[in-house]
Short mmCIF file of C-alpha atoms in Angstrom, two decimals:
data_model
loop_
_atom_site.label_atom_id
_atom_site.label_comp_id
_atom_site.label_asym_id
_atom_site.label_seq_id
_atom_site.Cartn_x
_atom_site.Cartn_y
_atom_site.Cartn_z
CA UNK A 11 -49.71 26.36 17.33
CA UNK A 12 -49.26 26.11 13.45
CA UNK A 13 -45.69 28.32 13.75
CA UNK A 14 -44.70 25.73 16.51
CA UNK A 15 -45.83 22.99 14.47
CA UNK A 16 -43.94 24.07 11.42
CA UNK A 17 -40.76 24.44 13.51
CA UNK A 18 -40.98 20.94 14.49
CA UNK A 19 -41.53 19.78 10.66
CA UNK A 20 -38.58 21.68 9.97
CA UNK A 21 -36.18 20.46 12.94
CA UNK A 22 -37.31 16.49 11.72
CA UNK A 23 -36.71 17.69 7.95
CA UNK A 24 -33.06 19.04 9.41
CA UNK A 25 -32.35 16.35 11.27
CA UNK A 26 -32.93 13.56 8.40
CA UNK A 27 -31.14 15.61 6.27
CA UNK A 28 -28.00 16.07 8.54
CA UNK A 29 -27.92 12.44 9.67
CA UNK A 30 -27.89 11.26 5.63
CA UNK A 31 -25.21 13.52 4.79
CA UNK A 32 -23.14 13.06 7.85
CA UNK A 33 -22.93 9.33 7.08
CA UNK A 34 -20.57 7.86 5.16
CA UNK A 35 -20.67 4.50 3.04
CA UNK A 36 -17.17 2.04 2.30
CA UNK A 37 -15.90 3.79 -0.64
CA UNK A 38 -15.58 7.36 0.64
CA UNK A 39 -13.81 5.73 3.18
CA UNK A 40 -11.49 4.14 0.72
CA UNK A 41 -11.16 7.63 -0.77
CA UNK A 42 -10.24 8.79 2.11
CA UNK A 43 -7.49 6.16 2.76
CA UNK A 44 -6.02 6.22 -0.65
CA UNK A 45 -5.08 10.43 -0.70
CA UNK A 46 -4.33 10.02 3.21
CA UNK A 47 -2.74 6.99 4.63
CA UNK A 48 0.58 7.45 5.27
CA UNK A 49 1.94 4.33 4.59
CA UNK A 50 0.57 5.04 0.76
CA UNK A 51 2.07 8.28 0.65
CA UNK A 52 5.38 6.93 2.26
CA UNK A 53 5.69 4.53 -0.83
CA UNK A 54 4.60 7.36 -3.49
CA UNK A 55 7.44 9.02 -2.47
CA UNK A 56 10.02 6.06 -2.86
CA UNK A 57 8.52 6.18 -6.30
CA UNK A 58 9.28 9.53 -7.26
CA UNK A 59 12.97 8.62 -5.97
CA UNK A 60 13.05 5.62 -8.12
CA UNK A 61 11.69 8.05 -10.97
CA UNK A 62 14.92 10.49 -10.63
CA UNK A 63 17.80 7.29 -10.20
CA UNK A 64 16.13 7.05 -13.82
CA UNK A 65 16.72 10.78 -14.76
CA UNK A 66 20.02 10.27 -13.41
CA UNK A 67 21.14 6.99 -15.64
CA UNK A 68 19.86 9.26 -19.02
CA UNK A 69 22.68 11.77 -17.77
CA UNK A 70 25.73 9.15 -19.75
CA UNK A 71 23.47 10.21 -23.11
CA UNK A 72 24.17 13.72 -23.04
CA UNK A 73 27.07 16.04 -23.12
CA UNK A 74 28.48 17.00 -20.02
CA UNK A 75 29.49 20.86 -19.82
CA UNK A 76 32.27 22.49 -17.53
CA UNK A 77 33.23 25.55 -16.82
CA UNK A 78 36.69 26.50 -15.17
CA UNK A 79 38.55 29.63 -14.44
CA UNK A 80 41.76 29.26 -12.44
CA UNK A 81 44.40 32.07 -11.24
CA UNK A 82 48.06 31.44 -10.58
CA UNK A 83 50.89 33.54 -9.27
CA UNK A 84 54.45 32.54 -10.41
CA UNK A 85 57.29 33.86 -8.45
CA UNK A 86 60.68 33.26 -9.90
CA UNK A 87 63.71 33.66 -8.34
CA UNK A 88 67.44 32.98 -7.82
CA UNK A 89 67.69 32.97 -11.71
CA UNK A 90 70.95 32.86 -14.08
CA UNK A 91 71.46 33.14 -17.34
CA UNK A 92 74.01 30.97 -19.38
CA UNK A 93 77.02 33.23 -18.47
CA UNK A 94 75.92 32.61 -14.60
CA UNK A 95 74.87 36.44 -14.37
CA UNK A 96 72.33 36.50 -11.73
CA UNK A 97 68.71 37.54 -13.00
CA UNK A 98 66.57 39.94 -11.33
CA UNK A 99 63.50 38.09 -9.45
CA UNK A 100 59.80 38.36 -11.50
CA UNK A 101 56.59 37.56 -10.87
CA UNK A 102 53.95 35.99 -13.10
CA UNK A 103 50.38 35.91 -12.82
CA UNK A 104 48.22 33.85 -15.20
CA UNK A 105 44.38 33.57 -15.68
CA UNK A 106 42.43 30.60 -17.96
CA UNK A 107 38.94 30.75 -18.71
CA UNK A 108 37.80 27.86 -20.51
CA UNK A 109 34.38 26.16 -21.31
CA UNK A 110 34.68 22.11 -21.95
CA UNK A 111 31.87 19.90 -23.43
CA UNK A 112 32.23 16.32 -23.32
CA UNK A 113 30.67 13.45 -24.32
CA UNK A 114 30.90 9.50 -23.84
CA UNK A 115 29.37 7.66 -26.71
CA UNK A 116 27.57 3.95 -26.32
CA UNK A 117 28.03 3.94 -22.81
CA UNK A 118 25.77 2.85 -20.08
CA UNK A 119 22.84 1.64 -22.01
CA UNK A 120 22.26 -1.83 -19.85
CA UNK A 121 22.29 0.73 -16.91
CA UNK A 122 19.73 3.01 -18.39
CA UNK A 123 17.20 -0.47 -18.83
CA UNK A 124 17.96 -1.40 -15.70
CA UNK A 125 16.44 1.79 -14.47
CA UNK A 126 14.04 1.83 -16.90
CA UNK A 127 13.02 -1.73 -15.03
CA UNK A 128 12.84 -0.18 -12.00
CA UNK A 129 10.82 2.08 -12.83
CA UNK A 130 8.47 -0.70 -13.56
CA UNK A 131 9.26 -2.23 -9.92
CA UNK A 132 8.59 0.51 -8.25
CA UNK A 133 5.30 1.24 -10.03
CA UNK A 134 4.17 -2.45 -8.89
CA UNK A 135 5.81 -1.92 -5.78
CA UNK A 136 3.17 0.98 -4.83
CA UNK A 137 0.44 -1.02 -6.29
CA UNK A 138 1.27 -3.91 -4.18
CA UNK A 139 1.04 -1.17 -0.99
CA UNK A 140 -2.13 0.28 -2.63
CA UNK A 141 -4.03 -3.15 -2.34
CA UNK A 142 -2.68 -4.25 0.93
CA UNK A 143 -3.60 -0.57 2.55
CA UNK A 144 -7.02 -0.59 0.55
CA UNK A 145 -7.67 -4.45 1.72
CA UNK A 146 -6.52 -3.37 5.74
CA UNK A 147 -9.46 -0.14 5.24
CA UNK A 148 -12.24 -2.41 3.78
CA UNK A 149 -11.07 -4.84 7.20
CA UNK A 150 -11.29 -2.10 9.21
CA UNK A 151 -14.65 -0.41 8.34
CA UNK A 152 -16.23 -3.81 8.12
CA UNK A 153 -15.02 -4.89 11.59
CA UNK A 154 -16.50 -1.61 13.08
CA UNK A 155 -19.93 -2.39 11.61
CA UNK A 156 -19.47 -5.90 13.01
CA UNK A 157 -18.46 -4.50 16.33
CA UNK A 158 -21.54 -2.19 16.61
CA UNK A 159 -24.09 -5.03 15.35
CA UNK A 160 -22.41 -7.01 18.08
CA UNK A 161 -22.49 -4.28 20.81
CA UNK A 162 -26.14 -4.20 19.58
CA UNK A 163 -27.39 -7.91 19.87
CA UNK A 164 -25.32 -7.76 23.58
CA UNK A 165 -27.22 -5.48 24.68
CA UNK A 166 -30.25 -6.60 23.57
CA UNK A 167 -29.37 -9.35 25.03
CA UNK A 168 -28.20 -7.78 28.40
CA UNK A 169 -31.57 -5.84 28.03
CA UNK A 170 -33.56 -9.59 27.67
CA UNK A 171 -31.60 -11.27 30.45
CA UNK A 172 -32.46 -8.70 32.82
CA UNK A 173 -36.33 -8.65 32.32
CA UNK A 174 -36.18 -12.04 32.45
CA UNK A 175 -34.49 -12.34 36.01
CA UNK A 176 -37.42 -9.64 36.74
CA UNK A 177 -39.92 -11.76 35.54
CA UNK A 178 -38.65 -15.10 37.21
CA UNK A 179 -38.79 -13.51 40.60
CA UNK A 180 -42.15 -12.24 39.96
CA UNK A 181 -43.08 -15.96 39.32
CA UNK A 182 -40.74 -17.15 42.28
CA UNK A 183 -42.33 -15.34 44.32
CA UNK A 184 -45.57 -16.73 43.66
CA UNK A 185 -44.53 -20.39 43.28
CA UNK A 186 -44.58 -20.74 40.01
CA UNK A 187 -40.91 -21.38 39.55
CA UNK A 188 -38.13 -23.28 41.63
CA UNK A 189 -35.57 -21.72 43.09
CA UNK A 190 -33.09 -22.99 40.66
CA UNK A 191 -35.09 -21.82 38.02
CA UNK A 192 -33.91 -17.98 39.36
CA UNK A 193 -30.53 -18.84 39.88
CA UNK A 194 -30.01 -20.00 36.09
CA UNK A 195 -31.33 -16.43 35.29
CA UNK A 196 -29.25 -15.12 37.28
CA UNK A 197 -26.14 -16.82 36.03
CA UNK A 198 -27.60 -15.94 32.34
CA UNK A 199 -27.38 -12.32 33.42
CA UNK A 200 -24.01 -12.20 34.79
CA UNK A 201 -22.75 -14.21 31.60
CA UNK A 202 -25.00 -11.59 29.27
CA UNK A 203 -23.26 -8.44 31.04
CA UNK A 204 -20.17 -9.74 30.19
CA UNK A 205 -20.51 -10.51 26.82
CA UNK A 206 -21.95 -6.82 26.24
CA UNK A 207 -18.21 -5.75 28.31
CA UNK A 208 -16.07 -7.65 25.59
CA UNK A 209 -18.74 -6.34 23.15
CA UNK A 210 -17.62 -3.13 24.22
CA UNK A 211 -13.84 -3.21 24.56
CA UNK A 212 -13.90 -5.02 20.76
CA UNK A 213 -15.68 -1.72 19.49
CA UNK A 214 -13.36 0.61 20.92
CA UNK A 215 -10.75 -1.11 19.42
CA UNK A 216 -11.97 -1.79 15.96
CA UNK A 217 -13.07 2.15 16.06
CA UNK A 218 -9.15 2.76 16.89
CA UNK A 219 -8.22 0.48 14.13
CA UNK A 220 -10.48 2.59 11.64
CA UNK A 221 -8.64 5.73 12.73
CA UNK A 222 -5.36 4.47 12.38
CA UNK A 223 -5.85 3.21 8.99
CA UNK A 224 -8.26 5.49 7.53
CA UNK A 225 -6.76 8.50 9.09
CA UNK A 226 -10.40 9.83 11.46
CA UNK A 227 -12.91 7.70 13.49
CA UNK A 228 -15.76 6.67 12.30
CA UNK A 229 -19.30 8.04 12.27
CA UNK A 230 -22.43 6.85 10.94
CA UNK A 231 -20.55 4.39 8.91
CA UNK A 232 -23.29 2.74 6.15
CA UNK A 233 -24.17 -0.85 5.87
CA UNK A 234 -22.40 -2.52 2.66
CA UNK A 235 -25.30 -3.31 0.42
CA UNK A 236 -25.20 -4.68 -3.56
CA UNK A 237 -21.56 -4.47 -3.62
CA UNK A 238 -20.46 -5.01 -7.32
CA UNK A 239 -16.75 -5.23 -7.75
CA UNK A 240 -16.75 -7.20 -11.07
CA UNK A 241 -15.37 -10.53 -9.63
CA UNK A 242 -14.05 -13.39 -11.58
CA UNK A 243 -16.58 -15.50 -12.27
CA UNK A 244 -13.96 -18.70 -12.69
CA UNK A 245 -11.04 -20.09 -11.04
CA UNK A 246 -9.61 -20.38 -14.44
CA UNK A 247 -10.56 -16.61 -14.77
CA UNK A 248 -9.05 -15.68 -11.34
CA UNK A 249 -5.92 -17.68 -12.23
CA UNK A 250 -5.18 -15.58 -15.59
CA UNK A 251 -6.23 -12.33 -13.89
CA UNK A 252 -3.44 -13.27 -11.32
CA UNK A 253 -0.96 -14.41 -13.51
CA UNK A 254 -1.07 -10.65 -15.36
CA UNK A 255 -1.89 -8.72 -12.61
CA UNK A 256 -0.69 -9.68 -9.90
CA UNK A 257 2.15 -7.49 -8.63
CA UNK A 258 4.27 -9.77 -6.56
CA UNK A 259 4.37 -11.72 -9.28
CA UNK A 260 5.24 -9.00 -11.83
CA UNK A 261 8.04 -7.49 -9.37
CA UNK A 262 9.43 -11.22 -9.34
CA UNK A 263 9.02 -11.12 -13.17
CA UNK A 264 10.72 -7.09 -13.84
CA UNK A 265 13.81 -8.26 -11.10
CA UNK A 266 14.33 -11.08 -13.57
CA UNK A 267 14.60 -8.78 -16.28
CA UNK A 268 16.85 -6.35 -14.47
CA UNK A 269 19.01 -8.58 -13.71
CA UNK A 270 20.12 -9.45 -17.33
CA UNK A 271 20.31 -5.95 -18.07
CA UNK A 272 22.93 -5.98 -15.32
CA UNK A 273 24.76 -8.77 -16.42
CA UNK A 274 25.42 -6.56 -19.36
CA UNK A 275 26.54 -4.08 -17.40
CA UNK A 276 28.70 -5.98 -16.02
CA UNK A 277 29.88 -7.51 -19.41
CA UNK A 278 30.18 -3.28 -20.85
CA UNK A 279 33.27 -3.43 -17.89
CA UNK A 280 35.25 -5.46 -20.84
CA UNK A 281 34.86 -3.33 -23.48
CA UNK A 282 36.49 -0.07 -24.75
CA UNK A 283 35.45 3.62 -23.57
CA UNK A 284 35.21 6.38 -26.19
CA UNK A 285 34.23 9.90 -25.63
CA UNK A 286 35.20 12.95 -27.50
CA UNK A 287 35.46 16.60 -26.23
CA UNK A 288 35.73 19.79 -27.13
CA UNK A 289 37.12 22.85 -24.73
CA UNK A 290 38.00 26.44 -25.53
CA UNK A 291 40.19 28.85 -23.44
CA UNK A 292 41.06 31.74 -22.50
CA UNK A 293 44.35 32.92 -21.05
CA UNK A 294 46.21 36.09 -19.78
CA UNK A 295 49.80 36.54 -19.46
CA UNK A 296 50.79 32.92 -20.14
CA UNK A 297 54.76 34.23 -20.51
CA UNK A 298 56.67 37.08 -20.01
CA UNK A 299 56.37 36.69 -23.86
CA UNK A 300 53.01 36.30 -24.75
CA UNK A 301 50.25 38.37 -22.78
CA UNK A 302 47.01 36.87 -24.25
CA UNK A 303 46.13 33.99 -25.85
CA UNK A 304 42.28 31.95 -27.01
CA UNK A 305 43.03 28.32 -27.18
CA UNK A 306 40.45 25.47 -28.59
CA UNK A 307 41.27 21.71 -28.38
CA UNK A 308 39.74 18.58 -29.53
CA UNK A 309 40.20 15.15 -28.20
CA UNK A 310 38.72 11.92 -29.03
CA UNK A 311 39.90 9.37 -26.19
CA UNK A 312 39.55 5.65 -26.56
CA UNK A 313 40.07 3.75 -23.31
CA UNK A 314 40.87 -0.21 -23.25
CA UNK A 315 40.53 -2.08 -19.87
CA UNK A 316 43.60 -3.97 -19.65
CA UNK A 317 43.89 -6.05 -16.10
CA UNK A 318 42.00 -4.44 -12.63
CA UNK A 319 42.94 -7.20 -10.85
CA UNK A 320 40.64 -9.61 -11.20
CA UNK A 321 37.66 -7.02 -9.97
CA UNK A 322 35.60 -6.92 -13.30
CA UNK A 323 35.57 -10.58 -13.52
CA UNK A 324 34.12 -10.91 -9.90
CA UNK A 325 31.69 -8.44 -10.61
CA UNK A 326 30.51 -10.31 -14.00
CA UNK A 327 30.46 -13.62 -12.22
CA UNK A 328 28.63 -12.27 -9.15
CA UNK A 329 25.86 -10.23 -11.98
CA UNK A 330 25.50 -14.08 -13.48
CA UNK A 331 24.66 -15.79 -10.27
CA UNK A 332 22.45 -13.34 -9.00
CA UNK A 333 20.68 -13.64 -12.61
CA UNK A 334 20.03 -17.44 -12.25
CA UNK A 335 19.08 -16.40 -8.50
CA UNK A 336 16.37 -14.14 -10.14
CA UNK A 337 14.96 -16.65 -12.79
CA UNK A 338 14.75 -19.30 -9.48
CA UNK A 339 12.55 -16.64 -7.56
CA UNK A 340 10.47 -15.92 -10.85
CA UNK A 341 9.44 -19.84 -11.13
CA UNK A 342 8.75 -19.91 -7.49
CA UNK A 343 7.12 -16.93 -7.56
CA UNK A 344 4.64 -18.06 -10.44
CA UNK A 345 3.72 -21.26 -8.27
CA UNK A 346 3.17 -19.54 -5.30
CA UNK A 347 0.69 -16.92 -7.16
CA UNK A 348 -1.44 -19.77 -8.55
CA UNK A 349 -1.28 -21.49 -5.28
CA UNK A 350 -2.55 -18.12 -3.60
CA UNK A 351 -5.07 -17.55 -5.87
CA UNK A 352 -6.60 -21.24 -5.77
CA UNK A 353 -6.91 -20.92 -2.42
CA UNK A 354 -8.40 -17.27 -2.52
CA UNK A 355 -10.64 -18.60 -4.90
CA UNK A 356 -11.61 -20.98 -2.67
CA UNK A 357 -11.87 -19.06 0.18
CA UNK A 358 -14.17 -17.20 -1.64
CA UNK A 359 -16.73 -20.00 -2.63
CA UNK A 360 -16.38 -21.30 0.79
CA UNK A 361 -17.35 -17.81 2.73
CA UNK A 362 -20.69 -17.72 -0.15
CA UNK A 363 -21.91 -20.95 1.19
CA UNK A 364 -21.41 -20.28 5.30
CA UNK A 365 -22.87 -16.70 4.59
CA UNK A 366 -26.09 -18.63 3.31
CA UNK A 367 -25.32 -21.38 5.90
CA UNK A 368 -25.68 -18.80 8.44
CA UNK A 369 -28.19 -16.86 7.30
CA UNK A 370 -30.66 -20.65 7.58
CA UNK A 371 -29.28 -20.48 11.28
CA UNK A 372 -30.53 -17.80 12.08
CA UNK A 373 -33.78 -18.36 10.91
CA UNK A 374 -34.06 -20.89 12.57
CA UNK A 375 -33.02 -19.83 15.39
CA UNK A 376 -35.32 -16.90 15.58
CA UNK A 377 -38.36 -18.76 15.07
CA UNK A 378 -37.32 -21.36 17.68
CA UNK A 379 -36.87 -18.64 20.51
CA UNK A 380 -40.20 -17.01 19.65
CA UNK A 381 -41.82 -20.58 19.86
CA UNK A 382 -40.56 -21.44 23.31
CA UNK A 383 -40.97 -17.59 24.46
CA UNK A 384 -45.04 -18.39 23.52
CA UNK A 385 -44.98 -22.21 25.69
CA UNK A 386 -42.85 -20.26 28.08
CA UNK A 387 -45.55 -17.77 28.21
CA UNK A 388 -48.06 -20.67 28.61
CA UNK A 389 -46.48 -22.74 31.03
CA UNK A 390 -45.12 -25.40 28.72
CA UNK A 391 -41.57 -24.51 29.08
CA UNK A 392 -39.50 -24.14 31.80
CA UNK A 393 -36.96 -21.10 32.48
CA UNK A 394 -34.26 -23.49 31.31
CA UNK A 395 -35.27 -24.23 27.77
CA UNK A 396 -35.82 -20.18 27.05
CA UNK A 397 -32.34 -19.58 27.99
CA UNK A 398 -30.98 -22.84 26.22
CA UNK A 399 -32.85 -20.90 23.15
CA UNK A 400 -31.84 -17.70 23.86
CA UNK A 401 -28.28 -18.44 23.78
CA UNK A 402 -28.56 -20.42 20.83
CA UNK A 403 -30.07 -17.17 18.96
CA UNK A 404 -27.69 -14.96 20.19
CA UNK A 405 -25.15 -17.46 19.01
CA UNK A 406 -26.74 -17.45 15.62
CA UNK A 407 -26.74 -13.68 15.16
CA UNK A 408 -23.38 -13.40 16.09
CA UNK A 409 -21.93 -15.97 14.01
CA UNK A 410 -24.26 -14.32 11.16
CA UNK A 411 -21.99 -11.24 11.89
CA UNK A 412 -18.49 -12.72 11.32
CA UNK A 413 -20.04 -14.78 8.33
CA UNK A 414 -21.35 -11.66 6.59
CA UNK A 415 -17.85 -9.55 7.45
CA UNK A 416 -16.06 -13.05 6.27
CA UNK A 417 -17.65 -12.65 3.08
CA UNK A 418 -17.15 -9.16 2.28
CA UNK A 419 -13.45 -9.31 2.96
CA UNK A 420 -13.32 -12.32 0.56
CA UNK A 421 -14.30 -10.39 -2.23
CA UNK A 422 -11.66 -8.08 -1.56
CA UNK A 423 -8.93 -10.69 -1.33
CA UNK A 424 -10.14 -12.06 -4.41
CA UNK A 425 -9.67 -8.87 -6.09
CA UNK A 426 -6.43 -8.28 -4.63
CA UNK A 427 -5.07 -11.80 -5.53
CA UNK A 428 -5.77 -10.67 -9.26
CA UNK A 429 -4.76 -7.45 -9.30
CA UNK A 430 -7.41 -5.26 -9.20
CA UNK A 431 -7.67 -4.05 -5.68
CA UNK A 432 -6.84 -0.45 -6.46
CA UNK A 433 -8.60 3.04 -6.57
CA UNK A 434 -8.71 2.10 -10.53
CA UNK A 435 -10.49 -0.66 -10.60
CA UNK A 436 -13.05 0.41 -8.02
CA UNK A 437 -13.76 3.29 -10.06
CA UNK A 438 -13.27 5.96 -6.81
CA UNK A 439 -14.11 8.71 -7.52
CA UNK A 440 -10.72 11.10 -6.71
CA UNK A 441 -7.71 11.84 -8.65
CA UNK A 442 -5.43 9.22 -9.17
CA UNK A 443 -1.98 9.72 -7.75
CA UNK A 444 0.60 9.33 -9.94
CA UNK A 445 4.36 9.72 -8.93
CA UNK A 446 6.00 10.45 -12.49
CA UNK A 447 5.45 13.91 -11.95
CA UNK A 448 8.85 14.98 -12.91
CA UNK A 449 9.78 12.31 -15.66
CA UNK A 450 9.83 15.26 -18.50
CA UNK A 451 12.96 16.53 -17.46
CA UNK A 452 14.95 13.26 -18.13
CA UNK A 453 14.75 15.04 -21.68
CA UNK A 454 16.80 18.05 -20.40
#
C-alpha cells in the first residue's frame, strides 16, 4: 500500500512537472518566430546582398591587378627584298607575360555613399519586417488563447443549455412549465450548439495561423499576465519615439539622402577621369632579331567627357527630379507617421477603457444570471428570463475576450508605431541576428 501510494505521489509530482515545462508563455514564442520565420530570414538575406553591392562600390578605391599571358604564331610568307629576290618563308612565335596594376583616383565616391545609404535602408528595411512579423506572432498567439477561452465558455454554454432543456421537461412534465417554455429551450440549445461549431472551426484556424507564423502549433500556450513592455507614457512621448524610430519613416528619410548622393553621381559624369598604371612584361622572341626582352611601362591617363549625345545630361536631369521626388515622399512620409501614431496612441487609450468597460459587464452580468438562476430556482422567474440572462452573460464573456486580446495587441502596435517592436527592445532572450557578417572584407 505505501509503495503504491508513493508511485502515485510520484506520477502527480511527474505530471505537474511535465505539464509546467511543456507550456510555453508569449515570448518564447516570439523567440521562436524571430530565428525561424521565413519571411524574417527571407529579408536577412536581402540584407547581406545589400551588404556586398557595398563591398562592391569600395572596389573603385583600390588598385585593380591583371595578369595576362598571350601566345602568337607569325607566319610570313611570299617575301622580297629590295632587289625583288624572293625570301624564304619563316615562322615566328612570340610569348608576353605581363602583370598590370591600375588605379582610378577620386572616382566613384557619391556611389560609395549611396551604398553606404543603403546599407542604412536595408538595415531599417529588416527592422520594418522584424516588427510587422513580431506584431502578426503576438496576433496569432493571442487569438489562439481567445479561441480556446471561447471554445471554453461555448461549451459551457452548450453544457448549460442542455441541462436546462433536461430540467424544463422534468418540470413540463409535471405542469410546472408551458409548453412554450420547452420550446425556447430548445431553440436556446440548437443556437448554443452552434455557437460551440463556429467556436470550433475559429480555433482550428487561429491554431493554423499560429503554425504558419510561428513555424509549430501550439501547446499549452500561457495566459499573458503583467506584461511590461515600457510603453510611452505620452502622446507627445509616442510622437518623438516615432519620429526617431520609426523605420518607414527613416527609409523615407535615408532614400532622401541617397538620392543626393546620386545626383552627384550623376554630376561626377561631367568631370575628368584620371587613373595611373603600372605593367611589367615579359616577352620571347619578339623579332627574328631580338629573342628576349622584360618591358615596364607607366601611364597616367586623364580622360575629358566631351559630347555623349546628350545621355549624361538626361541622366543628371532625371537624378534631379527623382531627388525633389524623394524630399516630396520624406514630408509626406513625416505626416503620415505622426498621423499613425496619434491614432495608435489613441487606439491605445481607447482599448484601456473598453478592457475596464468590459470587465464591469461582466460583472454584472455574472451576478445577474446567478440572481435569476436562484428566483428561477424558486419559482419567481420564468424559463424565459434565465435564457434572456444567460445569453446576456455569455455575451459578456465573450466580448470580455476580444476586449482583453484588443488590448494586448494595442500595446504592441504602440510599440511598433515607435520603433521598438523588435527582439531588442523586448529584451528576448536569443542571439540577435545580424546580417553584416561579411562587412570586414570591404577592407581587402
Amino acid at each position: 500500500m505505501k509503495i503504491l501510494k508513493q508511485f502515485l505521489i510520484f506520477n502527480i509530482v511527474f505530471f505537474i512537472i511535465g505539464g509546467v515545462a511543456s507550456s510555453e508563455d508569449l515570448f518564447q514564442s516570439l523567440i521562436s518566430t524571430y530565428i525561424n520565420n521565413k519571411e524574417l530570414n527571407s529579408q536577412r538575406e536581402k540584407a547581406k546582398a545589400v551588404n556586398e553591392e557595398l563591398i562592391q562600390s569600395y572596389a573603385i578605391l583600390k588598385p585593380s591587378i591583371t595578369g595576362t599571358f598571350s601566345q602568337s604564331d607569325y607566319l610570313n610568307e611570299g617575301q622580297k627584298n629590295q632587289s625583288g629576290s624572293s625570301i624564304a618563308d619563316s615562322n615566328l612565335q612570340t610569348k608576353k607575360k605581363a602583370i598590370k596594376v591600375e588605379q582610378k583616383i577620386l572616382q566613384g565616391i557619391p556611389n560609395i555613399l549611396a551604398s553606404k545609404t543603403n546599407v542604412k535602408i536595408s538595415s531599417n528595411e529588416l527592422k520594418f519586417v522584424e516588427q510587422n512579423v513580431l506584431l502578426k506572432a503576438v496576433t496569432a498567439y493571442t487569438s489562439v488563447l481567445a479561441s480556446k477561452k471561447r471554445l471554453d465558455i461555448t461549451r459551457d454554454n452548450l453544457d448549460l443549455a442542455d441541462k436546462q432543456v433536461e430540467l424544463d421537461k422534468s418540470r413540463y412534465e409535471r405542469g410546472a412549465i408551458k409548453l412554450s417554455d420547452l420550446a425556447q429551450s430548445e431553440s436556446s440549445l440548437a443556437d448554443a450548439k452552434a455557437k460551440f461549431i463556429r467556436s470550433e472551426n475559429s480555433f482550428a484556424v487561429s491554431e493554423k495561423d499560429y503554425e504558419n507564423i510561428i513555424g509549430y502549433l501550439p501547446k499549452n500556450l500561457e495566459t499573458i499576465k503583467n506584461l511590461d513592455l515600457n510603453l510611452p507614457k505620452s502622446l507627445e512621448e509616442t510622437l518623438e519615439l516615432a519620429s526617431l524610430n520609426n523605420p518607414e519613416l527613416l527609409i523615407s528619410k535615408l532614400n532622401f539622402e541617397k538620392s543626393n548622393y546620386l545626383l552627384k553621381g550623376a554630376a561626377e559624369k561631367f568631370a575628368p577621369k584620371a587613373s595611373v598604371s603600372f605593367e611589367v612584361s615579359e616577352n620571347e622572341d619578339v623579332s627574328s632579331n631580338i629573342s628576349e626582352r622584360d618591358q615596364s611601362q607607366f601611364e597616367a591617363k586623364v580622360e575629358i567627357p566631351l559630347y555623349s549625345g546628350g545621355k549624361n545630361y538626361s541622366f543628371y536631369q532625371q537624378k534631379k527630379a527623382l531627388k525633389i521626388s524623394a524630399e516630396l515622399d520624406y514630408q509626406d512620409k513625416q505626416n503620415e507617421t505622426r498621423k499613425n501614431a496619434t491614432n495608435v496612441w489613441s487606439e491605445y487609450q481607447l482599448k484601456k477603457s473598453e478592457l475596464n468597460l468590459a470587465k464591469a459587464q461582466l460583472q454584472a452580468a455574472e451576478i445577474a444570471y446567478e440572481g435569476i438562476v436562484q428566483e428561477y430556482e424558486s419559482g419567481t422567474r420564468d424559463t424565459l428570463d434565465v435564457l434572456n440572462s444567460r445569453s446576456l452573460l455569455l455575451i459578456a464573456r465573450l466580448n470580455f475576450i476580444d476586449v482583453e486580446r484588443d488590448e494586448i495587441i494595442s500595446r504592441f502596435k504602440l510599440l511598433q508605431v515607435t520603433g521598438n517592436l523588435t527582439s531588442l527592445h523586448l529584451k528576448l532572450e536569443t542571439k540577435q541576428i545580424n546580417p553584416k557578417t561579411n562587412w570586414i572584407r570591404h577592407i581587402f
